[in-house]
XYZ file of C-alpha atoms in Angstrom:
663
model
C 0.000 0.000 0.000
C 1.390 3.402 -1.033
C 2.050 5.776 1.849
C -0.753 8.350 1.819
C 1.514 11.329 2.557
C 3.855 10.305 -0.270
C 0.899 9.813 -2.612
C -0.476 13.264 -1.728
C 2.914 14.928 -2.133
C 3.473 13.279 -5.503
C -0.022 14.203 -6.687
C 0.560 17.788 -5.533
C 3.803 18.062 -7.514
C 2.191 16.595 -10.641
C -0.744 18.993 -10.281
C 1.492 22.049 -9.990
C 3.460 20.932 -13.049
C 0.179 20.558 -14.938
C -0.890 24.036 -13.764
C 2.416 25.458 -15.016
C 1.890 23.737 -18.388
C -1.618 25.210 -18.664
C -0.316 28.668 -17.734
C 2.380 28.387 -20.418
C -0.241 27.504 -23.047
C -2.451 30.406 -22.020
C 0.366 32.958 -21.973
C 1.648 31.737 -25.358
C -1.619 32.744 -27.037
C -1.826 36.063 -28.945
C -2.785 39.063 -26.804
C -4.517 41.169 -29.451
C -4.070 44.785 -30.472
C -2.269 47.554 -28.601
C -5.601 48.955 -27.426
C -6.689 45.564 -26.061
C -3.371 45.133 -24.277
C -3.594 48.612 -22.752
C -7.017 47.826 -21.282
C -5.783 44.463 -19.970
C -2.741 46.153 -18.449
C -4.966 48.593 -16.537
C -6.930 45.636 -15.124
C -3.685 43.846 -14.180
C -2.292 46.899 -12.420
C -5.513 47.448 -10.490
C -5.718 43.816 -9.378
C -2.065 43.714 -8.317
C -2.397 46.992 -6.431
C -5.352 45.622 -4.481
C -3.648 42.337 -3.564
C -0.445 44.102 -2.540
C -2.294 46.516 -0.260
C -4.441 43.694 1.110
C -1.412 41.583 2.035
C 0.325 44.603 3.605
C -2.804 45.233 5.670
C -2.945 41.610 6.793
C 0.770 41.243 7.629
C 0.616 42.787 11.148
C -2.487 40.725 11.998
C -0.733 37.542 10.858
C 2.337 38.354 12.969
C 0.224 39.001 16.089
C -1.755 35.780 15.640
C 1.457 33.811 15.026
C 2.869 35.021 18.348
C -0.375 34.250 20.192
C -0.585 30.747 18.709
C 3.118 30.008 19.219
C 2.927 31.087 22.883
C -0.551 29.820 23.720
C -0.677 26.607 21.691
C 2.832 25.762 20.483
C 5.551 26.787 18.032
C 4.810 23.927 15.575
C 1.175 25.055 15.331
C 2.328 28.650 14.881
C 4.691 27.678 12.056
C 1.944 25.644 10.412
C -0.313 28.694 10.703
C 2.223 30.766 8.748
C 2.479 28.016 6.146
C -1.316 28.053 5.773
C -1.347 31.823 5.313
C 1.365 31.680 2.652
C -0.169 28.716 0.794
C -3.640 30.239 0.660
C -2.355 33.644 -0.425
C -0.156 32.005 -3.066
C -3.051 29.956 -4.460
C -5.113 33.092 -5.011
C -2.158 35.077 -6.338
C -1.146 32.488 -8.940
C -4.691 32.071 -10.194
C -5.289 35.790 -10.449
C -2.017 36.473 -12.272
C -3.049 34.054 -15.002
C -6.659 35.249 -15.004
C -5.748 38.902 -15.663
C -3.580 37.796 -18.569
C -5.959 35.203 -20.004
C -8.821 37.713 -20.392
C -7.321 39.650 -23.309
C -6.180 36.450 -24.982
C -9.699 35.009 -24.796
C -11.047 38.188 -26.407
C -8.512 37.758 -29.210
C -9.300 34.030 -29.561
C -13.006 34.885 -29.881
C -12.194 36.291 -33.329
C -11.666 32.673 -34.427
C -14.870 31.350 -32.846
C -16.355 29.680 -29.790
C -14.137 26.595 -29.543
C -10.709 28.279 -29.266
C -12.071 30.992 -26.947
C -13.719 28.474 -24.597
C -10.630 26.257 -24.538
C -8.381 29.162 -23.627
C -10.771 30.500 -20.967
C -11.110 27.085 -19.347
C -7.364 26.495 -19.327
C -6.904 29.880 -17.660
C -9.437 28.942 -14.995
C -7.897 25.494 -14.591
C -4.601 27.079 -13.525
C -6.383 28.439 -10.442
C -8.067 25.117 -9.650
C -4.948 23.028 -10.096
C -2.693 25.464 -8.228
C -4.874 25.542 -5.121
C -5.270 21.750 -5.058
C -1.572 21.099 -5.636
C -0.484 23.561 -2.948
C -3.018 22.097 -0.520
C -1.813 18.528 -1.015
C 1.830 19.518 -0.671
C 1.180 21.643 2.429
C -0.777 19.004 4.345
C 1.482 16.081 3.361
C 4.755 17.889 4.125
C 3.594 19.234 7.490
C 2.128 15.867 8.505
C 5.370 14.101 7.600
C 7.621 16.734 9.180
C 5.804 17.057 12.516
C 4.695 13.425 12.696
C 1.432 14.450 14.354
C -1.844 16.097 13.435
C -2.147 18.843 16.052
C 0.029 21.416 14.191
C -2.022 20.900 11.031
C -4.929 22.655 12.746
C -2.783 25.793 12.593
C -2.322 25.258 8.850
C -6.085 25.168 8.430
C -6.504 28.303 10.536
C -3.947 30.185 8.430
C -5.818 29.203 5.288
C -9.105 30.208 6.924
C -7.813 33.645 7.844
C -6.696 34.448 4.295
C -9.962 33.033 2.979
C -11.962 35.336 5.230
C -10.115 38.495 4.282
C -9.908 37.580 0.587
C -13.637 36.919 0.471
C -14.582 39.990 2.499
C -12.122 42.445 0.949
C -12.485 41.127 -2.595
C -16.258 40.947 -2.256
C -16.594 44.534 -1.045
C -14.255 45.732 -3.798
C -15.974 43.970 -6.676
C -19.515 44.881 -5.726
C -18.773 48.485 -4.813
C -17.305 48.982 -8.273
C -20.024 46.958 -10.010
C -22.943 48.661 -8.263
C -21.388 52.094 -8.668
C -20.758 51.529 -12.374
C -24.270 50.188 -12.979
C -26.174 52.860 -11.078
C -24.618 55.719 -13.028
C -23.709 54.052 -16.315
C -26.728 51.834 -16.983
C -29.465 53.513 -14.977
C -28.620 57.223 -15.183
C -26.715 57.490 -18.463
C -28.189 54.535 -20.342
C -24.821 53.339 -21.650
C -23.728 49.658 -21.993
C -22.230 47.667 -19.120
C -18.601 47.783 -20.281
C -18.667 51.158 -22.008
C -15.185 52.799 -21.882
C -16.840 56.140 -21.072
C -17.768 54.800 -17.610
C -14.980 55.757 -15.141
C -15.753 52.695 -12.952
C -15.499 50.135 -15.754
C -11.856 49.157 -15.056
C -12.518 48.904 -11.317
C -15.476 46.638 -12.140
C -13.272 44.351 -14.228
C -10.579 44.341 -11.549
C -13.229 43.331 -9.020
C -14.146 40.234 -11.009
C -10.595 38.988 -10.516
C -9.965 39.912 -6.879
C -13.417 38.671 -5.833
C -14.321 35.707 -8.020
C -10.808 34.451 -8.766
C -8.455 35.242 -5.867
C -11.292 35.252 -3.317
C -12.887 32.015 -4.496
C -9.484 30.290 -4.745
C -8.630 31.174 -1.143
C -12.118 30.121 -0.024
C -12.073 26.665 -1.592
C -8.373 26.119 -0.803
C -9.271 26.556 2.837
C -12.312 24.256 2.582
C -10.164 21.645 0.886
C -7.381 21.570 3.464
C -9.440 21.998 6.642
C -11.885 19.270 5.619
C -9.100 16.793 4.925
C -7.391 17.712 8.211
C -10.664 17.406 10.162
C -11.338 13.954 8.687
C -7.805 12.899 9.620
C -8.374 14.158 13.189
C -11.573 12.110 13.471
C -9.616 9.115 12.150
C -7.303 9.287 15.175
C -10.209 8.217 17.406
C -10.477 4.860 15.584
C -7.031 3.772 16.796
C -5.921 2.469 13.393
C -3.293 4.483 11.441
C -5.062 3.684 8.163
C -8.027 5.866 9.097
C -5.770 8.892 9.489
C -4.222 8.276 6.084
C -7.386 7.573 4.074
C -8.714 11.174 3.798
C -5.324 12.374 2.539
C -5.182 9.573 -0.026
C -8.746 10.251 -1.195
C -7.873 13.940 -1.600
C -4.893 13.003 -3.778
C -7.052 10.668 -5.876
C -9.673 13.394 -6.336
C -7.109 15.943 -7.505
C -5.556 13.466 -9.958
C -9.056 12.657 -11.239
C -9.681 16.372 -11.785
C -6.669 16.516 -14.099
C -8.151 13.690 -16.184
C -11.552 15.379 -16.178
C -10.108 18.691 -17.351
C -8.776 17.001 -20.492
C -12.270 16.220 -21.843
C -13.728 19.730 -21.495
C -14.552 21.146 -24.921
C -17.550 22.186 -26.992
C -19.016 19.915 -29.654
C -20.704 20.791 -32.938
C -23.746 22.111 -31.065
C -21.553 24.877 -29.527
C -23.184 24.339 -26.111
C -20.914 25.308 -23.232
C -22.466 23.875 -20.054
C -22.452 20.273 -21.389
C -18.717 20.709 -21.986
C -18.233 21.455 -18.292
C -20.502 18.597 -17.257
C -18.280 16.279 -19.304
C -15.314 17.351 -17.213
C -17.102 16.993 -13.872
C -18.585 13.603 -14.821
C -15.259 12.232 -16.012
C -13.541 13.452 -12.831
C -16.226 11.800 -10.687
C -16.041 8.469 -12.543
C -12.244 8.303 -12.419
C -12.290 9.164 -8.732
C -14.816 6.438 -7.923
C -12.813 3.802 -9.787
C -9.482 4.771 -8.209
C -11.016 5.140 -4.737
C -12.572 1.685 -5.019
C -9.237 0.167 -5.992
C -7.453 1.973 -3.171
C -9.948 1.191 -0.410
C -10.584 -2.454 -1.305
C -6.846 -3.118 -1.117
C -6.749 -1.915 2.488
C -7.131 -3.964 5.646
C -9.259 -2.211 8.254
C -11.087 -3.757 11.181
C -13.167 -0.900 12.623
C -14.966 -0.113 9.338
C -15.267 -2.288 6.242
C -13.614 -0.962 3.035
C -16.915 -1.061 1.131
C -18.530 1.085 3.821
C -15.731 3.606 3.368
C -16.278 3.509 -0.379
C -19.978 4.226 0.176
C -18.970 7.435 1.974
C -16.784 8.449 -0.971
C -19.748 7.848 -3.267
C -21.831 10.150 -1.065
C -19.254 12.921 -1.368
C -19.149 12.616 -5.153
C -22.944 12.489 -5.422
C -23.287 15.657 -3.306
C -20.834 17.448 -5.611
C -22.775 16.567 -8.757
C -26.220 17.205 -7.261
C -25.279 20.601 -5.832
C -23.879 21.538 -9.235
C -27.115 20.496 -10.985
C -29.426 22.099 -8.408
C -27.542 25.393 -8.485
C -27.699 25.460 -12.287
C -31.463 24.849 -12.211
C -32.082 27.836 -9.939
C -29.654 30.233 -11.640
C -29.518 29.434 -15.374
C -31.471 31.298 -18.039
C -32.448 27.885 -19.423
C -34.799 27.024 -16.562
C -38.061 28.221 -15.012
C -36.877 29.986 -11.811
C -34.766 32.608 -13.603
C -37.360 33.058 -16.351
C -40.038 33.615 -13.706
C -37.876 36.313 -12.091
C -37.414 37.913 -15.521
C -41.159 37.802 -16.180
C -41.807 39.450 -12.818
C -39.704 42.409 -13.990
C -42.389 43.250 -16.569
C -44.528 44.646 -13.744
C -41.697 46.576 -12.107
C -38.634 46.375 -9.871
C -40.714 45.535 -6.777
C -42.178 42.313 -8.203
C -38.780 41.403 -9.666
C -37.185 41.684 -6.230
C -39.997 39.723 -4.550
C -39.680 36.912 -7.109
C -35.885 36.735 -6.785
C -36.023 36.672 -2.996
C -38.632 33.904 -3.077
C -36.397 31.912 -5.427
C -33.450 32.301 -3.058
C -35.479 31.169 -0.066
C -36.849 28.120 -1.881
C -33.381 27.216 -3.161
C -32.307 26.260 0.371
C -34.492 23.136 0.404
C -32.925 20.785 -2.144
C -29.248 21.472 -1.279
C -29.993 21.006 2.418
C -31.831 17.726 1.788
C -28.936 16.493 -0.348
C -26.402 17.348 2.371
C -28.570 15.763 5.063
C -29.012 12.632 2.962
C -25.251 12.301 2.583
C -24.741 12.822 6.326
C -27.345 10.182 7.211
C -26.032 7.533 4.807
C -22.393 8.186 5.719
C -23.149 8.027 9.434
C -25.145 4.807 9.131
C -22.365 2.988 7.276
C -19.267 4.437 8.967
C -20.252 6.637 11.929
C -18.818 10.107 12.449
C -15.725 9.140 10.507
C -17.913 8.387 7.505
C -19.319 11.925 7.573
C -15.810 13.378 7.641
C -14.685 11.110 4.804
C -17.705 12.063 2.663
C -16.828 15.734 3.175
C -13.192 15.077 2.229
C -14.308 13.181 -0.890
C -16.541 16.069 -1.908
C -13.790 18.670 -1.509
C -11.241 16.468 -3.273
C -12.884 17.481 -6.566
C -12.147 21.145 -5.849
C -9.652 21.459 -8.714
C -12.140 20.775 -11.513
C -14.909 22.792 -9.834
C -12.708 25.868 -9.369
C -11.430 25.512 -12.931
C -15.040 25.980 -14.029
C -15.579 28.841 -11.574
C -12.442 30.808 -12.501
C -13.504 30.567 -16.145
C -16.242 33.082 -15.211
C -14.168 36.205 -14.396
C -11.910 35.520 -17.387
C -14.826 35.539 -19.826
C -16.440 38.493 -18.056
C -13.231 40.490 -18.524
C -12.884 39.239 -22.104
C -16.322 40.644 -22.916
C -15.401 43.959 -21.317
C -12.148 44.182 -23.248
C -13.934 43.302 -26.491
C -16.468 46.094 -25.952
C -14.025 48.718 -24.714
C -11.637 48.094 -27.614
C -14.418 48.219 -30.206
C -14.174 44.651 -31.547
C -16.793 43.683 -34.168
C -20.249 42.305 -33.329
C -19.368 38.703 -34.224
C -16.629 38.720 -31.566
C -18.971 40.225 -28.991
C -21.478 37.491 -29.795
C -18.911 34.851 -28.798
C -17.738 36.678 -25.655
C -21.352 37.376 -24.614
C -22.202 33.678 -24.899
C -19.129 32.747 -22.853
C -19.938 35.422 -20.257
C -23.588 34.337 -19.926
C -22.482 30.794 -19.088
C -19.805 32.251 -16.811
C -22.549 33.839 -14.707
C -24.130 30.405 -14.322
C -20.849 28.632 -13.541
C -19.993 31.201 -10.882
C -23.399 30.571 -9.322
C -23.177 26.771 -9.495
C -19.709 26.689 -7.989
C -20.863 28.968 -5.172
C -23.440 26.283 -4.336
C -20.633 23.728 -4.232
C -18.485 26.010 -2.073
C -21.328 26.586 0.389
C -22.121 22.866 0.621
C -18.428 22.118 1.061
C -18.177 24.735 3.794
C -21.116 23.186 5.648
C -19.793 19.622 5.448
C -16.252 20.753 6.210
C -17.422 22.793 9.197
C -19.388 19.797 10.449
C -16.218 17.720 10.336
C -14.363 20.483 12.195
C -17.176 20.616 14.744
C -16.808 16.885 15.390
C -13.055 17.359 15.809
C -13.733 20.185 18.281
C -16.079 17.906 20.240
C -13.321 15.292 20.462
C -10.763 17.893 21.554
C -13.027 19.214 24.337
C -14.320 15.741 25.355
C -17.867 16.826 24.537
C -20.223 13.944 23.718
C -23.602 15.751 23.678
C -25.073 19.213 23.113
C -27.658 19.667 25.847
C -30.313 22.129 24.658
C -31.636 22.370 28.215
C -28.296 23.813 29.307
C -28.258 27.610 29.634
C -24.678 28.069 28.289
C -25.520 25.947 25.221
C -28.709 27.920 24.506
C -26.831 31.223 24.851
C -24.111 29.976 22.512
C -26.672 28.629 20.034
C -28.405 31.993 19.708
C -25.112 33.866 19.389
C -24.028 31.450 16.665
C -27.317 31.770 14.773
C -27.125 35.574 15.055
C -23.514 35.896 13.881
C -24.115 35.312 10.109
C -26.873 37.945 10.070
C -24.807 40.662 11.781
C -21.767 39.705 9.678
C -23.805 39.937 6.455
C -25.285 43.263 7.516
C -21.829 44.739 8.049
C -20.734 43.607 4.589
C -23.894 44.875 2.892
C -23.520 48.278 4.527
C -19.842 48.316 3.565
C -20.749 47.725 -0.082
C -23.373 50.474 0.139
C -20.899 52.991 1.560
C -18.200 52.082 -0.954
C -20.664 52.143 -3.872
C -21.842 55.592 -2.762
C -18.294 56.893 -3.113
C -17.959 55.306 -6.556
C -21.288 56.767 -7.688
C -20.254 60.253 -6.562
C -16.901 59.919 -8.336
C -18.437 58.669 -11.578
C -21.010 61.476 -11.531
C -18.226 63.996 -10.887
C -16.237 62.792 -13.862
C -19.221 62.874 -16.201
C -19.956 66.366 -14.923
C -16.434 67.809 -14.959
C -14.564 66.004 -17.762
C -15.658 67.768 -20.914
C -16.452 65.442 -23.808
C -16.501 62.257 -21.705
C -20.101 61.356 -22.491
C -19.485 62.043 -26.179
C -16.472 59.712 -26.182
C -14.009 62.520 -26.931
C -12.234 62.428 -23.552
C -10.728 59.636 -21.435
C -12.115 58.769 -18.001
C -9.874 58.692 -14.911
C -10.124 54.947 -14.254
C -7.387 54.922 -11.611
C -9.407 57.091 -9.237
C -12.265 54.565 -9.047
C -9.791 51.705 -8.622
C -8.156 53.557 -5.729
C -11.505 54.314 -4.045
C -12.597 50.669 -4.288
C -9.272 49.410 -2.939
C -9.006 51.782 0.013
C -12.638 51.383 1.043
C -12.630 47.581 0.800
C -9.542 47.237 2.985
C -10.914 49.704 5.528
C -14.292 47.986 5.737
C -13.006 44.419 6.225
C -11.528 45.098 9.689
C -14.678 44.801 11.835
C -16.201 41.685 10.166
C -12.791 39.986 10.216
C -12.216 40.743 13.885
C -15.726 39.537 14.735
C -15.129 36.130 13.138
C -12.013 35.546 15.262
C -12.912 37.234 18.551
C -16.550 36.184 19.116
C -15.844 32.415 19.352
C -12.839 33.091 21.598
C -14.905 35.305 23.895
C -17.693 32.722 24.133
C -15.246 29.866 24.681
C -13.099 31.508 27.347
C -15.896 33.216 29.286
C -18.949 31.018 28.713
C -17.207 27.659 28.381
C -16.657 24.913 25.775
C -20.314 23.807 25.861
C -21.489 27.328 25.010
C -18.955 27.437 22.189
C -20.293 24.091 20.972
C -23.751 25.656 20.815
C -22.319 28.639 18.924
C -20.699 26.344 16.336
C -23.974 24.485 15.797
C -25.834 27.767 15.378
C -23.372 29.371 12.970
C -23.203 26.279 10.730
C -26.966 25.897 10.348
C -27.984 29.552 10.012
C -24.898 30.362 7.931
C -25.666 27.572 5.457
C -29.275 28.705 4.935
C -28.444 32.389 4.666
C -25.565 31.784 2.251
C -27.725 29.624 -0.030
C -30.510 32.223 -0.024
C -28.218 35.139 -0.776
C -26.117 33.572 -3.507
C -29.064 31.975 -5.318
C -31.276 35.063 -5.188
C -28.435 37.263 -6.405
C -27.586 34.936 -9.277
C -31.270 34.618 -10.244
C -31.619 38.423 -10.430
C -28.398 38.675 -12.447
C -29.379 36.073 -15.024
C -32.968 37.340 -15.183
C -31.450 40.610 -16.394
C -29.292 38.651 -18.866
C -32.382 36.762 -20.098
C -34.139 40.049 -20.847
C -30.993 41.339 -22.568
C -31.179 38.328 -24.890
C -34.266 39.953 -26.415
C -37.022 38.688 -24.126
C -39.715 40.942 -22.608
C -38.615 43.910 -24.687
C -34.836 43.434 -24.459
C -32.281 46.085 -23.510
C -33.672 49.502 -22.682
C -37.201 48.243 -21.996
C -39.073 48.918 -18.759
C -38.589 45.261 -17.812
C -34.858 45.619 -18.361
C -34.684 48.722 -16.174
C -36.549 46.858 -13.409
C -34.227 43.855 -13.783
C -31.176 46.122 -13.466
C -32.491 47.251 -10.065
C -32.937 43.627 -8.982
C -29.439 42.768 -10.212
C -28.020 45.726 -8.294
C -29.712 44.553 -5.091
C -28.463 41.023 -5.689
C -24.846 41.946 -6.409
C -23.661 42.304 -2.783
C -25.755 39.261 -1.818
C -24.237 36.841 -4.321
C -20.682 38.165 -4.493
C -19.986 39.674 -1.060
C -22.113 38.609 1.914
C -23.212 35.164 0.665
C -19.775 33.784 -0.290
C -18.116 35.420 2.734
C -20.368 33.330 5.000
C -18.414 30.252 3.842
C -15.288 31.778 5.287
C -17.072 32.911 8.453
C -18.386 29.407 9.163
C -14.955 27.841 8.757
C -12.957 30.522 10.569
C -15.220 30.269 13.613
C -14.762 26.494 13.631
C -10.999 26.484 13.024
C -10.236 29.161 15.629
C -12.308 27.158 18.136
C -10.349 24.020 17.311
C -6.958 25.764 17.507
C -7.671 27.124 20.992
C -9.763 24.145 22.209
C -7.246 23.058 24.848
C -6.837 26.594 26.205
C -10.621 27.069 26.287
C -11.012 23.810 28.172
C -8.510 25.015 30.777
C -9.949 28.550 31.077
C -10.363 29.877 34.636
C -12.577 32.788 33.604
C -15.773 30.910 32.795
C -19.086 32.300 33.995
C -20.724 28.850 33.892
């Protein structure tokens, strides 16, 4: 039997080599005209400026937390925490660097048709997916081998969680402040197209797609991937057989290798349909993973749980991945009834459009939750708590192919913007518009996956926390537990409110700046003068980094306060509350926002009067309301759920020994 750590390390190296090969192919493609390259360069500079300032802002916080962890928990855990921070930041950085260079090349490839443009966009997105998976496998396997124990790996997960939180919060505020600001003045007040070069916020909007949906999503899923695998390994320790510690790491390696195979079959056929091309990749990845997992598990000798029972848990993880993908597409694609109903509601005004979208988001919680619960029940019945952790690890092991599909979205969005701003012909815009429309759906479907992964991963972390604090039950008749439960259920709502208000304040500044430029720059509206794009980029960057401080501090400090002063049982109640309410709120927000967005796109396709109609104007309002829901608050709840759980696990021993408890 191959050593699991060696298998994971080898798979990580192969995956990074594959990512480098994909990046080489993308960067070797033609980058278009001078005008196209100038626009792409402005997007690159804006994205790099944001990341640089974000990392400088985070550096002192990371240093303080490293000292606290090293002193309070142990130096190995502190060093692992730093490794997690660096790995997560690097995963997002690599993906974004390729994304901001792939966009202009996709716009150029669109001149040749759908097939070359899609292939290039997917390869650009695949760099992000493969880089995060490869770095995750290498990080966990090296640290596990070096330290020879699992405890320090909790620090690695916490480091990844911290970067995920700030990347999601900061990137989300940035992207939606710019997007909302650009839309409110450009589309609503001036009646100009979405990516019109006359709009001063258009570059900031395109930058936001990369820092939010590429770097932010990469950090988010990187963290889910590593913390879920680590949590499953921690649960495996309780079974007193070394094999159960190794299995989650091996399954993760198998899933990442399977994603490489799956990525090779993505491509459009003669029908030019894009979503089936992505389904081919996901299906192939799932099939290869099931075959390899079966071969791996049935060649193991375990006494506590039968190999076929373990394989059943892997099947559950794979099934959840596919079903969440399908369910999310149903609720957010222009091809299906929910989005078309939201679009139809816009014919009677913005109010009915918003009501319909909100109702869609609320209803969209049911099927994903039932799927997750079904997987939990089956996994628990066949393999106990360990089975639930293994199912979660199996689900997240397919992160590489899922994020490849997600990161395709901001690349095609930027490609469409570059095509419009550089004045490319209508036939090119037709290709980039088709790619972008599917990109909206893929971003929505992968958010569903990320939310489901966060919930299952957090559940595994919660079980590890229970083991660490010797907690066997959550007594709802206990006052500390009830207090903790309500605090946990409240936390996602207050957190989301802070982010929504942050987007509103930042968007207000963008709106005022865009109005000022249209008012003061003579000839801007007529296209005879150039907008000051850098000013909007700077406003978005500064505001986003300022606004992320309070939500970020809340995610770390609230669980510590509850744990140290109310006790481990109260913190257990908090974790239960934040997982359940966070899951439901995240599903509602992301689905409603995506439904409003694609309802607007459906009208822009020529339905219900098309662009410029009253229905379109109403749908733009709904889309504007949904923007901070689907791209800021909703996705950031993933990070909140996991940060709260990882920080609780890191400080579990200290919380257990606290002398300051009220109960």
